[in-house]
């Protein structure tokens, strides 16, 4: 099937006819033949020799326009204020003013691209119509038993970035806190965390653990081989059943509601800190996933009990 571009003017969702005299005036210089008086331009040839069949009715359509013809289409669009329709599966439309968007048929509004007149060139159209490259496929993350979903928690993000430790672009980069001395510039990949390379080469560690609460092996794994996460205050990694717990993510009152054991755990910490029950209730209600104060949810890897910590002043 041929690829075509369609230039149409819209008003309140309907096609409105374009000024035929203006269309002829704009296209005629590109017609490689004498256009008889009173007839429409049916064929254009651009400066680079590329051509397209033209069909003018309510709008102007160009069949298989070459690169140079895109310049002609851009000029037509600039001068008439019409929209360019790609008629692709995304129904992409190019308009020259944001205020034109609301005049498009509803199904075209969402994917409309605004290219202001001075920027409206054949090249700009080409950038919009050229199929976008498929998103890069990224490798599976190594397992992190103490932080099972570092992508979900935001500590690891997709990135096309070289790791400051191994020097490779692994497709993922760690965004959380890093501790240690003489740290290299730049961020590290999750593989260098998981395999202990960042700890070995640069003395990096990512979490604080109270060493007397868990076996050394677990403490080392959490500290040196587990992605951390940003908190406002420093507190040791929660432990349960003689092991470190698994960090599930930052949570607010709403996200913590399904875990009454975690809420009780927080309440208990504040009670031990001699907070008034009323203060504790207010505080628990005010917790928010994305804003201070925030709570952090953990689950025991042995018995499944949920625990929580929170930043508070
Ligand atoms: Zn690395
Ligand atoms: Zn437990």
Tab-separated table of N, CA and C and ligand atoms in Angstrom, residues 239-243 245 299-305 307, ligand 2:
chain	number	residue	atom	x	y	z
A	239	UNK	N	15.533	-5.997	60.788
A	239	UNK	CA	15.824	-7.437	60.807
A	239	UNK	C	14.670	-8.182	61.468
A	240	UNK	N	14.552	-9.445	61.153
A	240	UNK	CA	13.516	-10.299	61.743
A	240	UNK	C	13.973	-11.735	61.567
A	241	UNK	N	13.660	-12.590	62.516
A	241	UNK	CA	14.041	-14.005	62.435
A	241	UNK	C	15.542	-14.160	62.104
A	242	UNK	N	16.358	-13.372	62.780
A	242	UNK	CA	17.817	-13.462	62.623
A	242	UNK	C	18.309	-13.247	61.201
A	243	UNK	N	17.580	-12.446	60.454
A	243	UNK	CA	18.028	-12.156	59.085
A	243	UNK	C	17.572	-10.734	58.741
A	245	UNK	N	15.472	-8.129	56.551
A	245	UNK	CA	14.188	-8.247	55.856
A	245	UNK	C	14.352	-7.776	54.412
A	299	UNK	N	9.521	-6.893	54.504
A	299	UNK	CA	8.879	-8.165	54.829
A	299	UNK	C	9.947	-9.161	55.261
A	300	UNK	N	9.642	-9.870	56.344
A	300	UNK	CA	10.582	-10.883	56.831
A	300	UNK	C	10.701	-11.985	55.781
A	301	UNK	N	11.934	-12.378	55.494
A	301	UNK	CA	12.167	-13.398	54.470
A	301	UNK	C	11.874	-14.795	54.993
A	302	UNK	N	11.710	-14.909	56.319
A	302	UNK	CA	11.441	-16.230	56.898
A	302	UNK	C	9.960	-16.413	57.225
A	303	UNK	N	9.386	-15.486	58.012
A	303	UNK	CA	8.011	-15.694	58.475
A	303	UNK	C	6.994	-14.818	57.748
A	304	UNK	N	7.447	-13.885	56.933
A	304	UNK	CA	6.512	-13.078	56.149
A	304	UNK	C	5.934	-11.866	56.871
A	305	UNK	N	6.290	-11.663	58.137
A	305	UNK	CA	5.804	-10.492	58.879
A	305	UNK	C	6.253	-9.196	58.188
A	307	UNK	N	7.200	-5.230	58.314
A	307	UNK	CA	7.743	-4.231	59.228
A	307	UNK	C	7.784	-2.905	58.489
B	2	LIG	ZN1	10.325	-13.260	60.739
